[in-house]
Structure formats: C-alpha cells, structure tokens
Amino acid sequence: MKYVLVTGGVVSGLGKGVTASSIGVILKACGLRVTSIKIDPYLNTDAGTMSPFEHGEVFVLDDGGEVDLDLGNYERFLDIKLTRDNNITTGKIYQSVIDKERRGDYLGKTVQVVPHITDAIQDWIERVAMIPVDGKEGPADVCVIELGGTIGDIESMPFIEALGQFSYRVGPGNFCLIHVSLVPVLNVVGEQKTKPTQHSVRGLRGLGLTPNILACRSTKVLEENVKAKLAQFCHIPAENIVTLHDVPNIWHIPLLLRDQKAHEAILKELNLLGVARKPALELWTARTKVCDMLHDPVRIAMVGKYTGLSDSYLSVLKALLHASVACHRKLIVEWVAAGDLEDATAIEAPDVYKAAWDLLKGADGVLVPGGFGDRGVQGKILAAKYARENKVPFLGICLGMQIAVIEFARSVLGMCDTNSTEFDPETSHPCVVFMPEGSKTHMGATMRLGSRRTYFKVPDCKSAKLYGNASFVDERHRHRYEVNPDMVSQLENAGLSFVGRDETGRRMEIVELPSHPYFIGVQFHPEFKSRPGKPSAVFLGLIGAACGHLEAVLKYGHASKLLTKGLSNGKPMVKIHQNGNLKPSNGSLNGVYSNGNGVHY
C-alpha cells in the first residue's frame, strides 16, 4: 500500500479537500485504484451533532456514517463508496483507546498520547486503507490521506506525530507528502509573497514531516522567479512545486495537476512510474469544457435556513450542477432565506420580504432542502404552496418533502392546524410524526441513517421513469420524523400520491402530485449519490422540468442515457461544445452562480 498525505498551511479553507480529491482523480486516471481517508482533529465522535454553520453540511455514507463534507468530494470525484471509518476524528481515536484501557488491553501500563494514541492512529489508517471502496475485491493501490486544519494547530499535534512515525513505519517509496499552502498577492505592490509558505514548511519540518511536493494556492499562476525562490528556501525541487490558481470550476484542478506533471512527481516518490500509465482524462476534460461553455441559464430558488453559508448545502449544489451540465444549462442558484418569505418579515422588513418573493417568483424551479428545527418552516410552506399552485417545478428533500405534505394537508384538506410534531407536539392533526425507533434522549447517530431501499408502488410515475423504470432504488437517509401513515389514505384521496415506500409499505419515501408538471418530495437525500457524469435522477428531473425538457428526460429514462444524447431544444444532440459561438463562463470557483448575496462557491 502506498500513501499520499495532504496537509495545509498558512490559513484554513485553501481547498485541501478538492486538492486531495483531484490527486485521487489523476492517480485513478493513471490506472491505479485509490481510496481516501479524512482526519478531523475535533473531539466530536462524528459530524452528526454539529451545526452546518460549524463545518458545512453533514455528509451521509451508505453505512450510515455522518462525516465531514470532504468525504463527499472524494466520493463524487473518485466515484467510490466510503465507510464511516474513512473519517478519523480525535473523538473516535480517544474513545477506542479508552475502551481498550477499560478492557485491560494495555496490561496495567500508563496510557499516554505517545505511544498509545499515536499507535492507534497509525493502526486505524493501515486498517481502513485496506478496505475496498470501488466495488472490486482486494485493497486499493494508493490511499490519499487529508489532514484537516492547519499546521501548527494544537489539536492536530497527535496526528502530526503519528504521521511522522507512520512515514518511517511504511518506509521510503511508500509515502508522499503534499503540502498545500497560500502564496498571497498584496494589492499594494501586486507581488506574490512567499514568506508565509516558507514559514509553513519550516513549521512542518520542525514537527517531523518533510514535504515532497508543494501545492501553492494563488489567484494566478506562480511566476518563475517565485517558484525558484520557494524551491531554494523550502528545499523542494522546482518541478515538484505546482500552482493551484483560481479556475472557473473545480473540475479544472485535476487537469491543472496533470498539465504540471504532478502525477509524475507523485508516482516517482511512490516508485510507481513503471506501473502507472499516462493519465486518461478525456471524459473529464470534455465535461469540464462543457461546463465552462454553458450559457443558457436555469434558475433554481433554494429555499432554506442556512443560506448564509453555501457549504451547508454543498451536496445539493453539486447535484444541481451535475444535472444542469447534463441538460446543458448554466445553473444559477437564487438563495432565498425561508424566514424572509414569512408575513412577519413583511411587517419588519418589507424590502427584504419583497426581494425574497421576487427571487422565488423569478425562478424556473423551487428546491426545499433538508433541515432541522422550526425556524423558517412557515416560509418553506409558503414556497411549496407557491410552486404547487403556480405549476412551478418543485423538489422537496427530507424536511422539504414533509413540508410539501403539510402544505397540501392545510390548503387542500382544510386542516389549518396540521403540523409536524417536531414543530408542534400538541397538534390535533399530526401530519408528520416521530419515528417509533428513534431516541429522544440521545442525539448522536440515533436517526434513521444510511442506505435504505425504496419500492415504487406506482410503476408509471415520474420518479420511477427517472430511475430508469426500476422497481426499487437504494438511497441514503438522515431523519427522525416521517409522514404519518395513518393520514396517507386521506391525503391520497385528495390527489397526493405516495409512489415510493419502504419494504413494510408504511413508511412514505416518495410523494408526487400527478396533476402537477413536476412536484416531487423524497424522504431520502439523493444528493449524496450524485456524481459528475451520473447526476441524481430526481435532480435531473427538476432541472429538466425547469428548462422545459422533462419529456425528453423521461423518455431517455436514466441519467447515463441522457448524457450520451445531450439536449438542445428538447432534441438529442451528441456534441454541444463544438459550437464556436459559445463563450466560457467565469466568475465562480465551482461553475455555479449565485444571486447578489456575494457568495460564490
């Protein structure tokens, strides 16, 4: 097993996760099998109990693991399925060591950070690196490890020490360290400054780790004299210093690495030059070019409560992007804070209220994502009502599905006081209820989590067609509440159709409004399994409906079929990037565009 460690210096948020994912992509393109590990130095056992404002969204894996959003980047870029153990936290390590101590595994010794914690970290890495994640038998060839945080953080010290020992443990030729650092440009003089990176590398060396490759984040390509200066003072060959400058969308990063021959430097350090082939990135390159050249917009109103931080909905944004590229549309996300749609805002801040409704009414489609708590719920209900009554394409995810059902019960069945017991435990008409197997005393890992099977009960419904006329689908879940099964018949008699259910038939998974062009709610989180080139089915349906091509999407039935055809005015088209009149888009790091909130992602 070969190991590639990615660390970060100077500041956080440099894009270590995207860099680690891109390294995985280029190594996979060289014919190697790749797995990934993310190390988070916080004391939480997992990300499940943290607010999205802390670390962004909580990504859910097939096995029910609630993990850091970077594992979502790994899965999307590498098209792999990771496990909860691929996310190492300080909490997990300390818990495992304390459990061993309580069992008496240390035979009465004094349990210390060195060697017991550091040994536990190394053993965990070696064990998890051997787990196949690509559907094939046997371990991968290379494990890419990302160390969260910034070099010098106190909480990272045990991991730094462990990884220093680990590099010695696996031996030369089996370990490559890539340090991601910042090369800022001062506006006053316009000069790229190397001193922060020099200090970062010096600090890394002082902790026992020597970088083999330097990945420099900058607004533009590194100048040759700057690269020479870094090589001289950081003691790294100039050919092992790569620039990761700002790009129109993050799919460019693997191509940047390839163009600077980063793969050759990595393969050389790992003694794999004679084994690997030239990176085959033709499909990746074509998809990246298509994304850059899109110019016909599709506007999706994202109605949520965490709109101030786009990372809170990162997987949803990526799933929208994947579907938009498949439909050859430039995605524009209109961020609508759910609370701004409520009547109280009309009184307190009428301008904010009007702006929010203008955004909603100007959108081609409406998406209400998952969430917890009652803040903004009424605004989400109003958004679902607007989409239903005005035949605007609508997708509700998890809480968004429950919101759609509550709104329907209130508006169509006349149950004005119906609600979820999450928001009103005393409601006389509980439309959404707490699941019987849930825990009301413990929060961590007590939800219905991970991959669960949904069976289609109505074969000719839109959802089934979008999933390729499948009889069932496996999707990932994360919820404590469900649609009240005792109210289902009443809701269906009024026109709502619960087309997807679990194996018992009593848990509602997919709801549709047959009389509506596209009104779908799903209890699961389809965004977690969306991939570049393989977009989520219901997201593809939303974008298809929003740009007037739903019939074509339903005709081809599955995302992979649509992608080989392409869409142009609802007709199949094989190649769209040969039109010389198309101009590359710009301005957004990830190829997605937001409204005037100033958040580009």
Coordinates of N, CA and C in Angstrom, one line a residue, residues 194 197-198 201 205 214 216 222 224-241:
T194 N 6.2 34.9 -0.8 CA 6.5 33.5 -0.5 C 6.7 33.3 1.0
T197 N 4.5 30.8 3.1 CA 4.7 29.4 2.7 C 6.1 28.9 3.3
Q198 N 7.1 29.8 3.2 CA 8.4 29.4 3.8 C 8.2 29.0 5.3
V201 N 6.3 25.7 5.8 CA 7.1 24.5 5.5 C 8.1 24.3 6.7
R205 N 8.4 21.0 9.0 CA 9.7 20.2 9.2 C 10.0 20.1 10.7
L214 N 5.0 20.7 -3.2 CA 4.4 21.9 -2.7 C 3.3 22.3 -3.7
C216 N 0.7 25.2 -4.4 CA 0.6 26.6 -4.0 C -0.7 27.2 -4.5
L222 N 1.9 30.9 -10.6 CA 3.1 31.3 -10.0 C 4.2 31.8 -11.0
E224 N 7.9 32.4 -12.4 CA 9.1 31.5 -12.4 C 10.0 31.9 -11.3
N225 N 10.2 33.2 -11.1 CA 11.2 33.6 -10.0 C 10.6 33.3 -8.6
V226 N 9.3 33.3 -8.5 CA 8.7 33.0 -7.2 C 8.8 31.5 -7.0
K227 N 8.7 30.7 -8.0 CA 8.8 29.2 -7.9 C 10.3 28.9 -7.5
A228 N 11.2 29.6 -8.1 CA 12.6 29.4 -7.8 C 13.0 29.7 -6.4
K229 N 12.3 30.8 -5.9 CA 12.6 31.2 -4.5 C 12.0 30.2 -3.6
L230 N 10.8 29.7 -3.8 CA 10.2 28.6 -3.0 C 11.1 27.4 -3.0
A231 N 11.6 27.0 -4.2 CA 12.4 25.8 -4.3 C 13.7 26.0 -3.4
Q232 N 14.3 27.2 -3.5 CA 15.5 27.4 -2.7 C 15.3 27.4 -1.2
F233 N 14.3 28.1 -0.8 CA 14.1 28.2 0.7 C 13.3 27.1 1.3
C234 N 12.6 26.4 0.5 CA 11.8 25.3 1.1 C 12.4 23.9 0.8
H235 N 13.5 23.9 0.1 CA 14.3 22.7 -0.2 C 13.4 21.7 -1.0
I236 N 12.7 22.1 -2.0 CA 11.9 21.3 -2.8 C 12.2 21.5 -4.2
P237 N 12.4 20.5 -5.0 CA 12.8 20.7 -6.5 C 11.7 21.6 -7.2
A238 N 12.1 22.4 -8.0 CA 11.2 23.3 -8.7 C 10.1 22.5 -9.5
E239 N 10.4 21.4 -10.0 CA 9.4 20.6 -10.8 C 8.4 20.0 -9.8
N240 N 8.7 20.0 -8.5 CA 7.7 19.5 -7.5 C 6.9 20.6 -6.9
I241 N 7.0 21.8 -7.5 CA 6.1 22.9 -7.0 C 5.1 23.2 -8.0

